[in-house]
Amino acid sequence: MNKLIDLTREQGQDYGTGLVKFNHLLKETGLFDDDKLAELIDKTPREFYMITHMNVEGKKMIWRNGDFNGLSGKEVIEAIKHGQLWLCLRGIETFSPEHHEVMEQAFGEVANVTPHIKTDRSQTHILISSPNASVLYHTDIPIIHHWHVRGKKRFYLWDEKDKTVLPDETLEAVILRETEEEIHYEKDWDKFASVIDLEPGISCTWPQNGPHKVDNLDGLNVSVVAEYFTPQAKRKYGVYYANGFMRRYLGLKPSSTSTEGLAAYAKCALALLLKKIKFAQAKEREMMLSFLLDPKNIGGIINLKQSEHKPITQL
Ligand SMILES: [Fe+2]
């Protein structure tokens, strides 16, 4: 297959630590056309997708989780084109060898020009969202590499070191999975954000935990998103995990978030132990099913009664 990315070693030197943006040719593979996406949806097991609906209630935007309700891949694509929906097909390596193969090539090309950094990539997801969908202000736990393939979206990114937009306690709660990744946001903070318009063929990655929000601008939006850690990113995770534990259960007020030195390594060891004994698991939030896609009104949804809500199992 022809080369998929346009990134030099020099342009990639901040890969894993900073904002890196470059061009790619994933769209040319044809794997992200409507027909191929519909086929992919048809073979996605229930445990590997999340479909979310967004609506405004008062001043707040509410995100809820749903189910395809037996709709075909083609109908799901139509529903997303006409509704306010956001679909994540999780871990495509598990059920789509052809998408996996092309992403392995793309990431292999990235690795060739970023020898300075060792990355540990876990899952790769495909995101398909409505022309007017928005993703709320949130932070992700791993580092994210976003490959935009179709549609246009505006991406707002904040400095993860700014404790006003991302206080330590907030990041700890996300890492301990006490809260969804959506976090407190004030409109006033928009003036501090970097704004990046994502057109088809643009790929970008940004610093770990950098808070962000996204507004789709035009067309069905399709992206591939991969999560990865570097050794330093793993230590940051461990430090925040341990700090969160110490603040909540030992009554301490940890102020250091350094990922270097003995204290950082001790915190990582503590985090590893706590994760092993699953101490935080009881407090982890549960994803609840609260709507079904409407087969009679493509793009619409059927709201379930509170008593019909049930947990969604994800692998
Ligand atoms: Fe995100």
CSV table of N, CA, C and O in Angstrom, one decimal, residues 8-67:
chain,number,residue,atom,x,y,z
A,8,THR,N,7.5,14.4,9.0
A,8,THR,CA,9.0,14.2,9.1
A,8,THR,C,9.4,14.0,10.5
A,8,THR,O,8.7,14.3,11.4
A,9,ARG,N,10.7,13.6,10.7
A,9,ARG,CA,11.2,13.4,12.0
A,9,ARG,C,11.2,14.7,12.8
A,9,ARG,O,10.9,14.7,14.0
A,10,GLU,N,11.5,15.8,12.1
A,10,GLU,CA,11.6,17.1,12.7
A,10,GLU,C,10.2,17.5,13.2
A,10,GLU,O,10.0,17.9,14.4
A,11,GLN,N,9.2,17.3,12.4
A,11,GLN,CA,7.8,17.7,12.7
A,11,GLN,C,7.3,16.8,13.9
A,11,GLN,O,6.4,17.2,14.6
A,12,GLY,N,7.8,15.6,13.9
A,12,GLY,CA,7.3,14.6,14.9
A,12,GLY,C,8.0,14.6,16.2
A,12,GLY,O,7.8,13.8,17.1
A,13,GLN,N,8.9,15.6,16.4
A,13,GLN,CA,9.7,15.5,17.7
A,13,GLN,C,8.9,15.7,19.0
A,13,GLN,O,9.4,15.3,20.0
A,14,ASP,N,7.8,16.4,18.9
A,14,ASP,CA,7.0,16.5,20.1
A,14,ASP,C,5.9,15.4,20.3
A,14,ASP,O,5.1,15.5,21.1
A,15,TYR,N,6.0,14.4,19.4
A,15,TYR,CA,5.0,13.3,19.5
A,15,TYR,C,5.1,12.7,20.9
A,15,TYR,O,6.2,12.3,21.4
A,16,GLY,N,4.0,12.5,21.5
A,16,GLY,CA,3.9,11.9,22.9
A,16,GLY,C,4.0,12.9,24.0
A,16,GLY,O,3.6,12.6,25.1
A,17,THR,N,4.4,14.2,23.7
A,17,THR,CA,4.4,15.2,24.7
A,17,THR,C,3.7,16.5,24.3
A,17,THR,O,3.2,17.2,25.2
A,18,GLY,N,3.6,16.8,23.1
A,18,GLY,CA,3.1,18.0,22.7
A,18,GLY,C,2.0,17.9,21.6
A,18,GLY,O,1.5,16.8,21.3
A,19,LEU,N,1.6,19.0,21.0
A,19,LEU,CA,0.7,19.0,19.9
A,19,LEU,C,1.4,18.8,18.6
A,19,LEU,O,2.3,19.5,18.2
A,20,VAL,N,1.0,17.7,17.9
A,20,VAL,CA,1.6,17.4,16.6
A,20,VAL,C,0.5,17.2,15.6
A,20,VAL,O,-0.5,16.4,15.9
A,21,LYS,N,0.6,17.9,14.5
A,21,LYS,CA,-0.5,17.8,13.5
A,21,LYS,C,0.2,17.5,12.1
A,21,LYS,O,1.2,18.1,11.8
A,22,PHE,N,-0.4,16.6,11.3
A,22,PHE,CA,0.1,16.3,10.0
A,22,PHE,C,-1.0,15.8,9.1
A,22,PHE,O,-2.1,15.5,9.5
A,23,ASN,N,-0.6,15.6,7.8
A,23,ASN,CA,-1.6,15.1,6.9
A,23,ASN,C,-1.5,13.6,6.7
A,23,ASN,O,-0.5,13.0,6.8
A,24,HIS,N,-2.7,13.0,6.3
A,24,HIS,CA,-2.7,11.6,6.1
A,24,HIS,C,-3.7,11.3,4.9
A,24,HIS,O,-4.5,12.1,4.5
A,25,LEU,N,-3.6,10.0,4.5
A,25,LEU,CA,-4.5,9.6,3.3
A,25,LEU,C,-5.4,8.5,3.6
A,25,LEU,O,-5.7,7.7,2.7
A,26,LEU,N,-5.9,8.3,4.8
A,26,LEU,CA,-6.7,7.2,5.2
A,26,LEU,C,-8.0,7.1,4.3
A,26,LEU,O,-8.5,6.1,4.0
A,27,LYS,N,-8.5,8.3,4.0
A,27,LYS,CA,-9.7,8.4,3.2
A,27,LYS,C,-9.6,7.6,1.9
A,27,LYS,O,-10.5,7.0,1.4
A,28,GLU,N,-8.3,7.7,1.3
A,28,GLU,CA,-8.1,7.1,0.0
A,28,GLU,C,-8.2,5.6,0.0
A,28,GLU,O,-8.3,4.9,-1.0
A,29,THR,N,-8.2,5.0,1.2
A,29,THR,CA,-8.3,3.5,1.3
A,29,THR,C,-9.7,3.0,1.0
A,29,THR,O,-9.9,1.8,0.7
A,30,GLY,N,-10.7,3.9,1.1
A,30,GLY,CA,-12.1,3.5,0.8
A,30,GLY,C,-12.7,2.8,2.0
A,30,GLY,O,-13.9,2.5,2.0
A,31,LEU,N,-12.0,2.6,3.0
A,31,LEU,CA,-12.5,1.8,4.2
A,31,LEU,C,-13.4,2.7,5.1
A,31,LEU,O,-14.0,2.1,6.0
A,32,PHE,N,-13.5,4.0,4.8
A,32,PHE,CA,-14.3,4.8,5.6
A,32,PHE,C,-15.5,5.4,4.8
A,32,PHE,O,-16.2,6.3,5.3
A,33,ASP,N,-15.8,4.8,3.7
A,33,ASP,CA,-17.0,5.2,2.9
A,33,ASP,C,-18.2,4.6,3.6
A,33,ASP,O,-18.1,3.7,4.4
A,34,ASP,N,-19.4,5.2,3.3
A,34,ASP,CA,-20.6,4.7,3.9
A,34,ASP,C,-20.8,3.2,3.9
A,34,ASP,O,-21.2,2.6,4.9
A,35,ASP,N,-20.6,2.6,2.7
A,35,ASP,CA,-20.8,1.2,2.6
A,35,ASP,C,-20.0,0.3,3.5
A,35,ASP,O,-20.4,-0.6,4.2
A,36,LYS,N,-18.7,0.7,3.6
A,36,LYS,CA,-17.7,0.0,4.4
A,36,LYS,C,-18.1,0.2,5.9
A,36,LYS,O,-17.9,-0.7,6.7
A,37,LEU,N,-18.5,1.4,6.2
A,37,LEU,CA,-18.8,1.7,7.6
A,37,LEU,C,-20.1,0.9,8.0
A,37,LEU,O,-20.2,0.4,9.1
A,38,ALA,N,-21.0,0.9,7.1
A,38,ALA,CA,-22.3,0.1,7.4
A,38,ALA,C,-21.9,-1.4,7.6
A,38,ALA,O,-22.4,-2.0,8.6
A,39,GLU,N,-21.1,-1.9,6.8
A,39,GLU,CA,-20.6,-3.3,7.0
A,39,GLU,C,-20.0,-3.5,8.3
A,39,GLU,O,-20.2,-4.5,9.0
A,40,LEU,N,-19.1,-2.5,8.7
A,40,LEU,CA,-18.4,-2.6,9.9
A,40,LEU,C,-19.4,-2.5,11.1
A,40,LEU,O,-19.3,-3.3,12.1
A,41,ILE,N,-20.4,-1.7,11.0
A,41,ILE,CA,-21.4,-1.6,12.1
A,41,ILE,C,-22.1,-2.9,12.2
A,41,ILE,O,-22.4,-3.4,13.3
A,42,ASP,N,-22.5,-3.5,11.1
A,42,ASP,CA,-23.2,-4.8,11.1
A,42,ASP,C,-22.4,-5.9,11.8
A,42,ASP,O,-23.0,-6.8,12.4
A,43,LYS,N,-21.1,-5.8,11.8
A,43,LYS,CA,-20.3,-6.9,12.5
A,43,LYS,C,-19.8,-6.5,13.8
A,43,LYS,O,-19.0,-7.2,14.4
A,44,THR,N,-20.2,-5.3,14.3
A,44,THR,CA,-19.6,-4.9,15.6
A,44,THR,C,-20.5,-5.5,16.8
A,44,THR,O,-21.7,-5.3,16.9
A,45,PRO,N,-19.8,-6.3,17.6
A,45,PRO,CA,-20.6,-6.9,18.7
A,45,PRO,C,-21.1,-5.8,19.7
A,45,PRO,O,-20.5,-4.7,19.8
A,46,ARG,N,-22.2,-6.1,20.4
A,46,ARG,CA,-22.8,-5.1,21.3
A,46,ARG,C,-21.8,-4.6,22.3
A,46,ARG,O,-21.8,-3.4,22.7
A,47,GLU,N,-20.9,-5.5,22.8
A,47,GLU,CA,-19.9,-5.1,23.8
A,47,GLU,C,-18.9,-4.1,23.3
A,47,GLU,O,-18.0,-3.6,24.0
A,48,PHE,N,-18.9,-3.9,21.9
A,48,PHE,CA,-17.8,-3.0,21.4
A,48,PHE,C,-18.3,-1.7,20.8
A,48,PHE,O,-17.6,-1.1,20.1
A,49,TYR,N,-19.6,-1.4,21.1
A,49,TYR,CA,-20.0,0.0,20.6
A,49,TYR,C,-20.7,0.8,21.7
A,49,TYR,O,-21.3,0.2,22.6
A,50,MET,N,-20.6,2.1,21.5
A,50,MET,CA,-21.4,3.0,22.4
A,50,MET,C,-22.0,4.0,21.5
A,50,MET,O,-21.4,4.6,20.6
A,51,ILE,N,-23.4,4.1,21.5
A,51,ILE,CA,-24.0,5.1,20.8
A,51,ILE,C,-24.7,6.1,21.8
A,51,ILE,O,-25.3,5.7,22.7
A,52,THR,N,-24.4,7.4,21.5
A,52,THR,CA,-24.7,8.4,22.5
A,52,THR,C,-25.6,9.4,21.8
A,52,THR,O,-25.4,9.8,20.7
A,53,HIS,N,-26.6,9.9,22.6
A,53,HIS,CA,-27.4,11.0,22.1
A,53,HIS,C,-27.2,12.2,22.9
A,53,HIS,O,-27.0,12.1,24.1
A,54,MET,N,-27.2,13.4,22.2
A,54,MET,CA,-27.0,14.6,23.0
A,54,MET,C,-28.2,15.5,22.9
A,54,MET,O,-28.8,15.7,21.8
A,55,ASN,N,-28.6,16.1,24.0
A,55,ASN,CA,-29.6,17.1,24.0
A,55,ASN,C,-29.4,18.1,25.1
A,55,ASN,O,-28.8,17.8,26.1
A,56,VAL,N,-29.9,19.3,24.9
A,56,VAL,CA,-29.7,20.3,25.9
A,56,VAL,C,-30.9,20.3,26.8
A,56,VAL,O,-32.1,20.3,26.4
A,57,GLU,N,-30.6,20.3,28.1
A,57,GLU,CA,-31.7,20.4,29.2
A,57,GLU,C,-31.3,21.6,30.0
A,57,GLU,O,-30.3,21.5,30.8
A,58,GLY,N,-32.1,22.6,30.0
A,58,GLY,CA,-31.7,23.9,30.7
A,58,GLY,C,-30.4,24.4,30.1
A,58,GLY,O,-30.3,24.6,28.9
A,59,LYS,N,-29.4,24.6,31.0
A,59,LYS,CA,-28.1,25.1,30.5
A,59,LYS,C,-27.2,24.0,30.2
A,59,LYS,O,-26.0,24.2,29.8
A,60,LYS,N,-27.6,22.8,30.5
A,60,LYS,CA,-26.7,21.7,30.4
A,60,LYS,C,-26.9,20.8,29.2
A,60,LYS,O,-28.0,20.5,28.8
A,61,MET,N,-25.8,20.3,28.6
A,61,MET,CA,-26.0,19.3,27.6
A,61,MET,C,-25.9,17.9,28.2
A,61,MET,O,-25.0,17.6,28.9
A,62,ILE,N,-26.9,17.1,27.9
A,62,ILE,CA,-27.0,15.8,28.5
A,62,ILE,C,-26.6,14.7,27.4
A,62,ILE,O,-27.1,14.7,26.3
A,63,TRP,N,-25.7,13.9,27.8
A,63,TRP,CA,-25.3,12.7,27.0
A,63,TRP,C,-25.9,11.5,27.5
A,63,TRP,O,-25.8,11.2,28.7
A,64,ARG,N,-26.5,10.7,26.7
A,64,ARG,CA,-27.1,9.4,27.2
A,64,ARG,C,-26.7,8.3,26.2
A,64,ARG,O,-26.4,8.5,25.1
A,65,ASN,N,-26.7,7.1,26.8
A,65,ASN,CA,-26.2,5.9,26.0
A,65,ASN,C,-27.4,5.1,25.5
A,65,ASN,O,-28.4,4.9,26.2
A,66,GLY,N,-27.3,4.6,24.3
A,66,GLY,CA,-28.4,3.9,23.7
A,66,GLY,C,-28.0,2.6,23.0
A,66,GLY,O,-26.9,2.0,23.3
A,67,ASP,N,-28.9,2.1,22.2
A,67,ASP,CA,-28.7,0.8,21.5
A,67,ASP,C,-29.2,0.9,20.1
A,67,ASP,O,-30.2,1.6,19.8
